PDB file of C-alpha atoms in Angstrom:
ATOM      1  CA  UNK A   1      50.315 187.272  -0.214  1.00 88.00           C
ATOM      2  CA  UNK A   2      49.124 188.751   3.094  1.00 90.00           C
ATOM      3  CA  UNK A   3      45.488 187.518   2.867  1.00 89.00           C
ATOM      4  CA  UNK A   4      46.795 183.948   2.270  1.00 90.00           C
ATOM      5  CA  UNK A   5      49.542 183.750   4.880  1.00 91.00           C
ATOM      6  CA  UNK A   6      47.435 181.565   7.170  1.00 92.00           C
ATOM      7  CA  UNK A   7      47.391 178.916   4.468  1.00 91.00           C
ATOM      8  CA  UNK A   8      51.206 178.971   4.220  1.00 94.00           C
ATOM      9  CA  UNK A   9      51.851 178.859   7.988  1.00 96.00           C
ATOM     10  CA  UNK A  10      51.503 175.104   8.656  1.00 97.00           C
ATOM     11  CA  UNK A  11      54.129 174.286   5.971  1.00 97.00           C
ATOM     12  CA  UNK A  12      56.914 176.170   7.810  1.00 96.00           C
ATOM     13  CA  UNK A  13      58.332 177.471   4.522  1.00 95.00           C
ATOM     14  CA  UNK A  14      60.960 179.742   6.172  1.00 95.00           C
ATOM     15  CA  UNK A  15      62.581 176.573   7.599  1.00 97.00           C
ATOM     16  CA  UNK A  16      62.807 174.863   4.224  1.00 97.00           C
ATOM     17  CA  UNK A  17      66.105 174.186   2.412  1.00 97.00           C
ATOM     18  CA  UNK A  18      66.756 173.810  -1.299  1.00 97.00           C
ATOM     19  CA  UNK A  19      66.679 170.200  -2.622  1.00 95.00           C
ATOM     20  CA  UNK A  20      68.863 171.147  -5.619  1.00 94.00           C
ATOM     21  CA  UNK A  21      70.042 174.045  -7.756  1.00 97.00           C
ATOM     22  CA  UNK A  22      67.812 176.443  -9.649  1.00 97.00           C
ATOM     23  CA  UNK A  23      67.189 175.000 -13.141  1.00 96.00           C
ATOM     24  CA  UNK A  24      65.936 176.449 -16.352  1.00 97.00           C
ATOM     25  CA  UNK A  25      64.012 175.092 -19.312  1.00 96.00           C
ATOM     26  CA  UNK A  26      63.127 176.596 -22.675  1.00 97.00           C
ATOM     27  CA  UNK A  27      59.609 176.375 -24.097  1.00 97.00           C
ATOM     28  CA  UNK A  28      58.612 177.282 -27.661  1.00 97.00           C
ATOM     29  CA  UNK A  29      55.708 179.559 -26.722  1.00 97.00           C
ATOM     30  CA  UNK A  30      55.073 183.126 -25.625  1.00 95.00           C
ATOM     31  CA  UNK A  31      55.462 183.748 -21.870  1.00 95.00           C
ATOM     32  CA  UNK A  32      51.906 185.090 -21.573  1.00 93.00           C
ATOM     33  CA  UNK A  33      50.486 181.810 -23.070  1.00 94.00           C
ATOM     34  CA  UNK A  34      52.352 179.818 -20.382  1.00 95.00           C
ATOM     35  CA  UNK A  35      50.848 181.944 -17.638  1.00 94.00           C
ATOM     36  CA  UNK A  36      47.362 181.709 -19.157  1.00 93.00           C
ATOM     37  CA  UNK A  37      47.697 177.924 -18.961  1.00 91.00           C
ATOM     38  CA  UNK A  38      48.547 178.059 -15.241  1.00 91.00           C
ATOM     39  CA  UNK A  39      45.609 180.394 -14.337  1.00 90.00           C
ATOM     40  CA  UNK A  40      42.836 177.874 -14.980  1.00 86.00           C
ATOM     41  CA  UNK A  41      42.155 174.273 -14.006  1.00 86.00           C
ATOM     42  CA  UNK A  42      39.510 173.197 -16.530  1.00 86.00           C
ATOM     43  CA  UNK A  43      42.158 171.785 -18.882  1.00 88.00           C
ATOM     44  CA  UNK A  44      43.227 169.261 -16.202  1.00 90.00           C
ATOM     45  CA  UNK A  45      40.732 166.439 -17.066  1.00 89.00           C
ATOM     46  CA  UNK A  46      41.990 166.307 -20.668  1.00 90.00           C
ATOM     47  CA  UNK A  47      45.532 167.755 -20.381  1.00 93.00           C
ATOM     48  CA  UNK A  48      46.673 165.989 -17.155  1.00 93.00           C
ATOM     49  CA  UNK A  49      45.281 162.472 -16.848  1.00 94.00           C
ATOM     50  CA  UNK A  50      47.532 161.712 -13.889  1.00 93.00           C
ATOM     51  CA  UNK A  51      46.203 164.634 -11.846  1.00 92.00           C
ATOM     52  CA  UNK A  52      42.708 163.628 -12.816  1.00 92.00           C
ATOM     53  CA  UNK A  53      43.348 160.109 -11.514  1.00 94.00           C
ATOM     54  CA  UNK A  54      44.756 161.384  -8.207  1.00 95.00           C
ATOM     55  CA  UNK A  55      42.709 164.473  -7.391  1.00 92.00           C
ATOM     56  CA  UNK A  56      39.072 165.567  -7.242  1.00 88.00           C
ATOM     57  CA  UNK A  57      38.069 167.824 -10.195  1.00 79.00           C
ATOM     58  CA  UNK A  58      37.193 171.042  -8.289  1.00 77.00           C
ATOM     59  CA  UNK A  59      40.406 173.106  -7.909  1.00 73.00           C
ATOM     60  CA  UNK A  60      38.599 175.880  -5.991  1.00 78.00           C
ATOM     61  CA  UNK A  61      40.376 178.334  -8.279  1.00 75.00           C
ATOM     62  CA  UNK A  62      37.857 181.145  -7.910  1.00 72.00           C
ATOM     63  CA  UNK A  63      39.264 182.087  -4.490  1.00 77.00           C
ATOM     64  CA  UNK A  64      42.410 184.117  -3.976  1.00 79.00           C
ATOM     65  CA  UNK A  65      43.579 187.666  -3.324  1.00 87.00           C
ATOM     66  CA  UNK A  66      44.085 190.591  -5.630  1.00 88.00           C
ATOM     67  CA  UNK A  67      47.134 189.919  -7.667  1.00 90.00           C
ATOM     68  CA  UNK A  68      47.406 186.324  -6.470  1.00 92.00           C
ATOM     69  CA  UNK A  69      45.535 183.489  -8.223  1.00 91.00           C
ATOM     70  CA  UNK A  70      44.987 180.440  -6.042  1.00 90.00           C
ATOM     71  CA  UNK A  71      43.886 176.892  -6.581  1.00 89.00           C
ATOM     72  CA  UNK A  72      43.820 173.778  -4.405  1.00 91.00           C
ATOM     73  CA  UNK A  73      43.104 170.143  -5.161  1.00 91.00           C
ATOM     74  CA  UNK A  74      42.334 167.129  -2.865  1.00 93.00           C
ATOM     75  CA  UNK A  75      43.533 163.605  -3.134  1.00 94.00           C
ATOM     76  CA  UNK A  76      40.837 161.080  -4.070  1.00 94.00           C
ATOM     77  CA  UNK A  77      40.040 158.214  -1.702  1.00 91.00           C
ATOM     78  CA  UNK A  78      40.136 155.861  -4.667  1.00 93.00           C
ATOM     79  CA  UNK A  79      43.725 154.678  -5.393  1.00 93.00           C
ATOM     80  CA  UNK A  80      45.130 155.510  -8.830  1.00 94.00           C
ATOM     81  CA  UNK A  81      45.725 152.665 -11.229  1.00 93.00           C
ATOM     82  CA  UNK A  82      49.263 153.894 -11.867  1.00 94.00           C
ATOM     83  CA  UNK A  83      51.931 152.587  -9.455  1.00 95.00           C
ATOM     84  CA  UNK A  84      53.768 155.789  -8.722  1.00 95.00           C
ATOM     85  CA  UNK A  85      50.601 157.803  -8.191  1.00 95.00           C
ATOM     86  CA  UNK A  86      49.111 155.104  -5.976  1.00 95.00           C
ATOM     87  CA  UNK A  87      52.238 154.862  -3.861  1.00 96.00           C
ATOM     88  CA  UNK A  88      52.260 158.623  -3.424  1.00 97.00           C
ATOM     89  CA  UNK A  89      48.611 158.545  -2.314  1.00 96.00           C
ATOM     90  CA  UNK A  90      49.404 155.793   0.250  1.00 95.00           C
ATOM     91  CA  UNK A  91      52.605 157.386   1.611  1.00 96.00           C
ATOM     92  CA  UNK A  92      51.900 161.094   1.820  1.00 97.00           C
ATOM     93  CA  UNK A  93      49.491 161.110   4.749  1.00 95.00           C
ATOM     94  CA  UNK A  94      51.609 159.167   7.285  1.00 96.00           C
ATOM     95  CA  UNK A  95      54.838 160.918   6.252  1.00 96.00           C
ATOM     96  CA  UNK A  96      53.427 164.482   6.585  1.00 96.00           C
ATOM     97  CA  UNK A  97      52.185 164.157  10.165  1.00 94.00           C
ATOM     98  CA  UNK A  98      53.637 167.619  10.925  1.00 93.00           C
ATOM     99  CA  UNK A  99      50.677 169.086   8.998  1.00 96.00           C
ATOM    100  CA  UNK A 100      46.990 169.317   9.951  1.00 96.00           C
ATOM    101  CA  UNK A 101      44.973 166.405   8.646  1.00 94.00           C
ATOM    102  CA  UNK A 102      43.471 168.296   5.723  1.00 92.00           C
ATOM    103  CA  UNK A 103      46.803 169.676   4.501  1.00 95.00           C
ATOM    104  CA  UNK A 104      48.163 166.169   4.139  1.00 96.00           C
ATOM    105  CA  UNK A 105      45.769 165.514   1.294  1.00 94.00           C
ATOM    106  CA  UNK A 106      46.006 168.835  -0.443  1.00 94.00           C
ATOM    107  CA  UNK A 107      48.135 170.335  -3.223  1.00 95.00           C
ATOM    108  CA  UNK A 108      48.070 174.147  -3.423  1.00 94.00           C
ATOM    109  CA  UNK A 109      48.962 176.353  -6.350  1.00 93.00           C
ATOM    110  CA  UNK A 110      49.542 180.139  -6.303  1.00 94.00           C
ATOM    111  CA  UNK A 111      50.288 182.591  -9.079  1.00 92.00           C
ATOM    112  CA  UNK A 112      51.706 185.992  -8.231  1.00 93.00           C
ATOM    113  CA  UNK A 113      50.815 187.999 -11.311  1.00 92.00           C
ATOM    114  CA  UNK A 114      52.297 188.458 -13.777  1.00 93.00           C
ATOM    115  CA  UNK A 115      54.876 185.611 -13.897  1.00 95.00           C
ATOM    116  CA  UNK A 116      55.609 183.821 -10.647  1.00 96.00           C
ATOM    117  CA  UNK A 117      54.150 180.509  -9.579  1.00 94.00           C
ATOM    118  CA  UNK A 118      54.427 178.752  -6.200  1.00 95.00           C
ATOM    119  CA  UNK A 119      53.290 175.133  -5.673  1.00 96.00           C
ATOM    120  CA  UNK A 120      52.920 173.851  -2.091  1.00 97.00           C
ATOM    121  CA  UNK A 121      52.706 170.107  -1.453  1.00 97.00           C
ATOM    122  CA  UNK A 122      52.644 168.172   1.827  1.00 97.00           C
ATOM    123  CA  UNK A 123      56.255 167.011   1.421  1.00 97.00           C
ATOM    124  CA  UNK A 124      57.866 169.999  -0.400  1.00 97.00           C
ATOM    125  CA  UNK A 125      57.262 173.220  -2.310  1.00 97.00           C
ATOM    126  CA  UNK A 126      58.558 174.763  -5.498  1.00 96.00           C
ATOM    127  CA  UNK A 127      58.630 178.043  -7.343  1.00 95.00           C
ATOM    128  CA  UNK A 128      58.849 178.852 -11.022  1.00 95.00           C
ATOM    129  CA  UNK A 129      59.253 182.044 -13.013  1.00 97.00           C
ATOM    130  CA  UNK A 130      58.054 182.486 -16.583  1.00 97.00           C
ATOM    131  CA  UNK A 131      60.523 184.709 -18.379  1.00 97.00           C
ATOM    132  CA  UNK A 132      60.091 186.011 -22.006  1.00 96.00           C
ATOM    133  CA  UNK A 133      62.951 184.972 -24.265  1.00 96.00           C
ATOM    134  CA  UNK A 134      61.811 186.649 -27.459  1.00 94.00           C
ATOM    135  CA  UNK A 135      58.697 186.097 -29.654  1.00 93.00           C
ATOM    136  CA  UNK A 136      57.413 182.582 -29.262  1.00 95.00           C
ATOM    137  CA  UNK A 137      60.099 181.558 -26.713  1.00 97.00           C
ATOM    138  CA  UNK A 138      60.016 181.306 -22.967  1.00 97.00           C
ATOM    139  CA  UNK A 139      62.471 180.425 -20.187  1.00 97.00           C
ATOM    140  CA  UNK A 140      61.096 178.653 -17.140  1.00 96.00           C
ATOM    141  CA  UNK A 141      63.246 179.146 -14.056  1.00 97.00           C
ATOM    142  CA  UNK A 142      62.478 176.842 -11.088  1.00 96.00           C
ATOM    143  CA  UNK A 143      63.671 175.260  -7.843  1.00 97.00           C
ATOM    144  CA  UNK A 144      62.384 172.897  -5.149  1.00 97.00           C
ATOM    145  CA  UNK A 145      62.541 173.303  -1.342  1.00 98.00           C
ATOM    146  CA  UNK A 146      61.621 171.125   1.644  1.00 97.00           C
ATOM    147  CA  UNK A 147      61.961 170.803   5.410  1.00 97.00           C
ATOM    148  CA  UNK A 148      65.092 168.949   6.563  1.00 97.00           C
ATOM    149  CA  UNK A 149      64.138 165.260   6.659  1.00 95.00           C
ATOM    150  CA  UNK A 150      66.522 162.396   5.978  1.00 92.00           C
ATOM    151  CA  UNK A 151      64.051 159.578   6.362  1.00 95.00           C
ATOM    152  CA  UNK A 152      64.339 157.051   3.550  1.00 96.00           C
ATOM    153  CA  UNK A 153      60.567 156.975   3.171  1.00 97.00           C
ATOM    154  CA  UNK A 154      60.478 160.758   2.831  1.00 97.00           C
ATOM    155  CA  UNK A 155      63.098 160.644   0.106  1.00 96.00           C
ATOM    156  CA  UNK A 156      60.982 158.049  -1.768  1.00 97.00           C
ATOM    157  CA  UNK A 157      57.853 160.178  -1.325  1.00 97.00           C
ATOM    158  CA  UNK A 158      59.624 163.281  -2.744  1.00 97.00           C
ATOM    159  CA  UNK A 159      60.979 161.264  -5.639  1.00 96.00           C
ATOM    160  CA  UNK A 160      57.478 160.031  -6.408  1.00 97.00           C
ATOM    161  CA  UNK A 161      56.100 163.590  -6.233  1.00 96.00           C
ATOM    162  CA  UNK A 162      58.884 164.869  -8.454  1.00 95.00           C
ATOM    163  CA  UNK A 163      58.191 162.157 -11.027  1.00 96.00           C
ATOM    164  CA  UNK A 164      54.503 163.017 -11.100  1.00 96.00           C
ATOM    165  CA  UNK A 165      55.194 166.724 -11.450  1.00 94.00           C
ATOM    166  CA  UNK A 166      57.750 166.201 -14.224  1.00 95.00           C
ATOM    167  CA  UNK A 167      54.983 164.490 -16.120  1.00 95.00           C
ATOM    168  CA  UNK A 168      52.613 167.389 -15.516  1.00 95.00           C
ATOM    169  CA  UNK A 169      55.236 169.882 -16.564  1.00 95.00           C
ATOM    170  CA  UNK A 170      55.924 168.007 -19.793  1.00 96.00           C
ATOM    171  CA  UNK A 171      52.149 167.887 -20.495  1.00 97.00           C
ATOM    172  CA  UNK A 172      51.900 171.658 -19.973  1.00 96.00           C
ATOM    173  CA  UNK A 173      54.898 172.279 -22.228  1.00 96.00           C
ATOM    174  CA  UNK A 174      53.317 170.172 -24.955  1.00 97.00           C
ATOM    175  CA  UNK A 175      49.959 171.932 -24.596  1.00 96.00           C
ATOM    176  CA  UNK A 176      51.460 175.419 -24.645  1.00 96.00           C
ATOM    177  CA  UNK A 177      53.654 174.726 -27.643  1.00 97.00           C
ATOM    178  CA  UNK A 178      50.706 173.348 -29.560  1.00 96.00           C
ATOM    179  CA  UNK A 179      48.609 176.360 -28.580  1.00 94.00           C
ATOM    180  CA  UNK A 180      51.395 178.599 -29.880  1.00 96.00           C
ATOM    181  CA  UNK A 181      51.098 176.878 -33.244  1.00 95.00           C
ATOM    182  CA  UNK A 182      47.334 177.500 -33.133  1.00 94.00           C
ATOM    183  CA  UNK A 183      47.796 181.212 -32.398  1.00 91.00           C
ATOM    184  CA  UNK A 184      49.947 181.495 -35.523  1.00 89.00           C
ATOM    185  CA  UNK A 185      47.139 180.135 -37.720  1.00 91.00           C
ATOM    186  CA  UNK A 186      45.501 182.574 -40.077  1.00 90.00           C
ATOM    187  CA  UNK A 187      42.075 181.198 -38.986  1.00 90.00           C
ATOM    188  CA  UNK A 188      42.657 182.098 -35.259  1.00 89.00           C
ATOM    189  CA  UNK A 189      40.452 184.814 -33.832  1.00 87.00           C
ATOM    190  CA  UNK A 190      40.594 185.834 -30.101  1.00 82.00           C
ATOM    191  CA  UNK A 191      37.370 185.035 -28.241  1.00 83.00           C
ATOM    192  CA  UNK A 192      35.702 186.345 -25.069  1.00 87.00           C
ATOM    193  CA  UNK A 193      36.800 185.121 -21.673  1.00 87.00           C
ATOM    194  CA  UNK A 194      34.492 183.014 -19.603  1.00 86.00           C
ATOM    195  CA  UNK A 195      33.251 184.076 -16.135  1.00 81.00           C
ATOM    196  CA  UNK A 196      35.258 181.156 -14.735  1.00 82.00           C
ATOM    197  CA  UNK A 197      38.448 182.645 -16.156  1.00 87.00           C
ATOM    198  CA  UNK A 198      38.580 185.208 -13.315  1.00 87.00           C
ATOM    199  CA  UNK A 199      42.388 185.269 -13.065  1.00 90.00           C
ATOM    200  CA  UNK A 200      42.869 185.573 -16.770  1.00 91.00           C
ATOM    201  CA  UNK A 201      40.698 188.679 -16.651  1.00 90.00           C
ATOM    202  CA  UNK A 202      42.954 190.212 -14.014  1.00 92.00           C
ATOM    203  CA  UNK A 203      46.080 189.056 -15.738  1.00 94.00           C
ATOM    204  CA  UNK A 204      45.033 190.359 -19.169  1.00 92.00           C
ATOM    205  CA  UNK A 205      44.012 193.669 -17.646  1.00 92.00           C
ATOM    206  CA  UNK A 206      47.460 193.940 -16.091  1.00 93.00           C
ATOM    207  CA  UNK A 207      49.119 193.208 -19.444  1.00 93.00           C
ATOM    208  CA  UNK A 208      46.984 195.788 -21.228  1.00 92.00           C
ATOM    209  CA  UNK A 209      47.785 198.420 -18.565  1.00 94.00           C
ATOM    210  CA  UNK A 210      51.587 197.777 -18.687  1.00 94.00           C
ATOM    211  CA  UNK A 211      51.994 197.045 -22.424  1.00 91.00           C
ATOM    212  CA  UNK A 212      49.953 199.501 -24.555  1.00 91.00           C
ATOM    213  CA  UNK A 213      50.660 197.508 -27.741  1.00 92.00           C
ATOM    214  CA  UNK A 214      48.595 194.662 -26.369  1.00 87.00           C
ATOM    215  CA  UNK A 215      45.462 196.784 -26.748  1.00 88.00           C
ATOM    216  CA  UNK A 216      45.875 196.920 -30.575  1.00 87.00           C
ATOM    217  CA  UNK A 217      43.724 194.724 -32.736  1.00 78.00           C
TER     218      UNK A 217
END
């Protein structure tokens, strides 16, 4: 993470405290498929309509550091038509005054290959680990952290953010489990990666280097 530490600094992550216990969730898909899903943003317009309503479409996910995929998205000026999303858009700027202006309107996503994700928001951050649990099964292990802040408005903002992210997580789970079914189809054939799948290239190379069986046809 060294090349990206300047991005983390304004959030004062070492001062954060857990907002709850570590939780786990089971997905009916391979661990690698879940990571593939997190390493690209072009599925957002179709797969995550809430994020599309709230954020601009360019996730700047071609920038990062070796071994760490990175994406960032920026809140739209236009309010969302959904109440919880619109309230979040309105509240997040004034309540995150400890951050530089740009950071108050930015969600950041980091993937430490092969299986760790860190999401950094103006009001909190979370981590998740994708752990294999046998063929076609995955355990997601996650927790949320934030700076100490007992303001009622901040608790509301964090609840709104959590609600939005639960929806995103459920959409990703649905997408990945549907893709797992597709991979099991006799008509499925692997295809080439696109040039915009930079982090998939790096991730798949890591898998091939560490797991020789993955190089078999």
